[in-house]
mmCIF file of C-alpha atoms in Angstrom:
data_model
loop_
_atom_site.group_PDB
_atom_site.id
_atom_site.type_symbol
_atom_site.label_atom_id
_atom_site.label_comp_id
_atom_site.label_asym_id
_atom_site.label_seq_id
_atom_site.Cartn_x
_atom_site.Cartn_y
_atom_site.Cartn_z
ATOM 1 C CA MET A 10 -11.334 -2.468 -6.028
ATOM 2 C CA GLU A 11 -12.418 -4.286 -8.840
ATOM 3 C CA SER A 12 -15.848 -4.044 -9.883
ATOM 4 C CA LYS A 13 -18.183 -7.204 -10.393
ATOM 5 C CA ARG A 14 -17.797 -6.860 -14.282
ATOM 6 C CA GLN A 15 -14.040 -6.944 -13.880
ATOM 7 C CA GLN A 16 -14.152 -9.961 -11.389
ATOM 8 C CA LYS A 17 -16.546 -11.762 -13.767
ATOM 9 C CA PHE A 18 -14.215 -11.296 -16.938
ATOM 10 C CA ALA A 19 -11.036 -11.907 -14.793
ATOM 11 C CA GLY A 20 -12.888 -15.355 -13.840
ATOM 12 C CA LEU A 21 -13.616 -16.222 -17.503
ATOM 13 C CA LEU A 22 -10.069 -15.143 -18.637
ATOM 14 C CA GLN A 23 -8.443 -17.463 -15.701
ATOM 15 C CA GLU A 24 -10.733 -20.200 -16.711
ATOM 16 C CA GLU A 25 -9.893 -20.241 -20.401
ATOM 17 C CA LEU A 26 -6.298 -19.626 -20.067
ATOM 18 C CA ALA A 27 -6.052 -22.504 -17.616
ATOM 19 C CA ALA A 28 -7.737 -24.615 -20.443
ATOM 20 C CA ILE A 29 -5.138 -23.342 -23.078
ATOM 21 C CA PHE A 30 -2.223 -23.945 -20.834
ATOM 22 C CA GLN A 31 -3.457 -27.475 -19.860
ATOM 23 C CA ARG A 32 -3.844 -28.561 -23.518
ATOM 24 C CA GLU A 33 -1.170 -26.788 -25.293
ATOM 25 C CA GLY A 34 1.295 -25.636 -22.536
ATOM 26 C CA ALA A 35 3.581 -28.490 -23.451
ATOM 27 C CA ALA A 36 4.481 -26.817 -26.610
ATOM 28 C CA TYR A 37 5.673 -23.676 -24.768
ATOM 29 C CA LEU A 38 7.342 -25.285 -21.550
ATOM 30 C CA PRO A 39 7.937 -29.031 -21.946
ATOM 31 C CA ASN A 40 7.585 -31.067 -18.561
ATOM 32 C CA THR A 41 6.407 -27.770 -16.646
ATOM 33 C CA LEU A 42 2.887 -27.420 -15.040
ATOM 34 C CA VAL A 43 1.763 -23.926 -15.338
ATOM 35 C CA THR A 44 -1.063 -22.701 -13.093
ATOM 36 C CA ILE A 45 -2.956 -19.437 -13.467
ATOM 37 C CA THR A 46 -3.114 -18.165 -9.766
ATOM 38 C CA LYS A 47 -4.820 -14.933 -10.485
ATOM 39 C CA VAL A 48 -6.111 -12.450 -13.218
ATOM 40 C CA ARG A 49 -6.361 -8.745 -12.735
ATOM 41 C CA VAL A 50 -8.269 -6.811 -15.341
ATOM 42 C CA SER A 51 -8.332 -3.099 -16.117
ATOM 43 C CA PRO A 52 -11.435 -0.985 -15.676
ATOM 44 C CA ASP A 53 -11.909 -0.775 -19.676
ATOM 45 C CA LEU A 54 -11.259 -4.637 -19.812
ATOM 46 C CA ALA A 55 -8.397 -3.975 -22.316
ATOM 47 C CA VAL A 56 -5.331 -5.140 -20.180
ATOM 48 C CA ALA A 57 -5.222 -8.325 -18.238
ATOM 49 C CA LYS A 58 -2.371 -9.077 -15.787
ATOM 50 C CA VAL A 59 -1.939 -12.810 -15.565
ATOM 51 C CA TYR A 60 -0.127 -14.260 -12.523
ATOM 52 C CA LEU A 61 1.336 -17.690 -13.112
ATOM 53 C CA SER A 62 2.823 -20.362 -10.881
ATOM 54 C CA PHE A 63 5.445 -22.855 -12.377
ATOM 55 C CA LEU A 64 5.874 -26.482 -11.138
ATOM 56 C CA ASN A 65 8.830 -28.821 -12.290
ATOM 57 C CA THR A 66 11.068 -25.808 -13.518
ATOM 58 C CA ASN A 67 14.469 -24.849 -12.210
ATOM 59 C CA ASN A 68 14.338 -21.097 -13.546
ATOM 60 C CA THR A 69 10.900 -19.376 -13.181
ATOM 61 C CA SER A 70 12.367 -16.254 -14.826
ATOM 62 C CA LEU A 71 13.143 -18.270 -18.043
ATOM 63 C CA SER A 72 9.802 -19.928 -18.101
ATOM 64 C CA LEU A 73 8.107 -16.577 -17.617
ATOM 65 C CA ALA A 74 10.235 -15.109 -20.588
ATOM 66 C CA THR A 75 9.164 -18.108 -22.614
ATOM 67 C CA VAL A 76 5.538 -17.575 -21.924
ATOM 68 C CA ASN A 77 5.827 -13.690 -22.631
ATOM 69 C CA SER A 78 7.512 -14.491 -26.008
ATOM 70 C CA HIS A 79 4.473 -16.575 -27.023
ATOM 71 C CA SER A 80 1.866 -13.897 -25.408
ATOM 72 C CA SER A 81 0.443 -13.034 -28.894
ATOM 73 C CA GLU A 82 -0.096 -16.552 -29.802
ATOM 74 C CA ILE A 83 -1.881 -17.155 -26.446
ATOM 75 C CA ARG A 84 -3.877 -14.124 -27.054
ATOM 76 C CA TYR A 85 -4.782 -15.313 -30.361
ATOM 77 C CA LYS A 86 -6.040 -18.575 -28.833
ATOM 78 C CA LEU A 87 -7.710 -16.949 -26.081
ATOM 79 C CA GLY A 88 -9.698 -14.695 -28.649
ATOM 80 C CA SER A 89 -10.835 -17.808 -30.552
ATOM 81 C CA ARG A 90 -12.294 -19.322 -27.439
ATOM 82 C CA ILE A 91 -13.982 -16.116 -25.886
ATOM 83 C CA ARG A 92 -14.906 -14.239 -29.231
ATOM 84 C CA HIS A 93 -18.592 -14.641 -28.549
ATOM 85 C CA GLN A 94 -18.298 -13.455 -24.980
ATOM 86 C CA ALA A 95 -16.055 -10.544 -25.111
ATOM 87 C CA ARG A 96 -15.981 -7.499 -27.439
ATOM 88 C CA VAL A 97 -12.096 -6.839 -26.881
ATOM 89 C CA ILE A 98 -9.691 -9.524 -26.298
ATOM 90 C CA PRO A 99 -7.362 -7.895 -23.695
ATOM 91 C CA THR A 100 -3.714 -7.441 -24.116
ATOM 92 C CA LEU A 101 -1.807 -10.125 -21.690
ATOM 93 C CA THR A 102 0.827 -9.510 -19.481
ATOM 94 C CA PHE A 103 2.292 -12.447 -17.584
ATOM 95 C CA PHE A 104 3.767 -12.254 -14.061
ATOM 96 C CA VAL A 105 5.309 -14.730 -11.772
ATOM 97 C CA ASP A 106 3.200 -15.415 -8.583
ATOM 98 C CA ASP A 107 5.789 -16.074 -5.878
ATOM 99 C CA THR A 108 3.130 -16.625 -3.193
ATOM 100 C CA ASN A 109 4.258 -20.156 -2.609
ATOM 101 C CA GLU A 110 7.793 -19.287 -2.349
ATOM 102 C CA TYR A 111 6.902 -16.586 0.237
ATOM 103 C CA VAL A 112 4.778 -19.092 2.196
ATOM 104 C CA GLU A 113 7.671 -21.577 2.199
ATOM 105 C CA HIS A 114 10.116 -18.934 3.397
ATOM 106 C CA MET A 115 7.819 -17.832 6.224
ATOM 107 C CA ASP A 116 7.313 -21.523 7.165
ATOM 108 C CA LYS A 117 11.110 -21.977 7.504
ATOM 109 C CA ILE A 118 11.311 -18.732 9.740
ATOM 110 C CA PHE A 119 8.568 -19.875 12.033
ATOM 111 C CA ASP A 120 10.040 -23.528 12.395
ATOM 112 C CA LYS A 121 13.214 -21.674 13.149
ATOM 113 C CA ILE A 122 11.713 -19.630 15.864
ATOM 114 C CA ALA A 123 9.726 -22.624 17.301
ATOM 115 C CA LYS A 124 13.110 -24.637 17.634
ATOM 116 C CA GLU A 125 14.899 -21.731 19.348
ATOM 117 C CA ARG A 126 11.936 -21.500 21.928
ATOM 118 C CA THR A 127 11.794 -25.155 22.588
ATOM 119 C CA GLN A 128 15.790 -24.964 23.026
ATOM 120 C CA GLU A 129 15.432 -22.052 25.438
ATOM 121 C CA GLN A 130 12.805 -24.033 27.223
ATOM 122 C CA ARG A 131 15.101 -27.014 27.642
ATOM 123 C CA ASP A 132 18.037 -24.815 28.735
ATOM 124 C CA GLU A 133 15.727 -23.063 31.421
ATOM 125 C CA GLU A 134 14.515 -26.576 32.643
ATOM 126 C CA ALA A 135 18.084 -27.818 32.836
ATOM 127 C CA ASN A 136 19.130 -24.815 34.909
ATOM 128 C CA GLU A 137 16.251 -25.166 37.345
ATOM 129 C CA GLN A 138 17.457 -28.729 38.241
#
């Protein structure tokens, strides 16, 4: 469980990273919208795990690799934005947040189950007549 301090710092990082990606994200990933969905910070605030979601991209792993290759530049920009609010600028590690894909997958499964149930009900009604 994260402490209040970690949660507060993670919120700050999420906000500032979102601003960086909004303004300068096109330089890293043209025509791709990057959303910071979650930030987890280590207890010593030295390491931050940043979870990203990509829109308008065909290859999320390539997009993630591109962002990871620019992580030192992103960390530098983050440092210039939060230098008066933090002693240490955390090391950034980026991960893909596949929650949306998981939700879509589960929705498809539930739709399939619902269709099978309605088909079974129709079959039972036809047999009763």
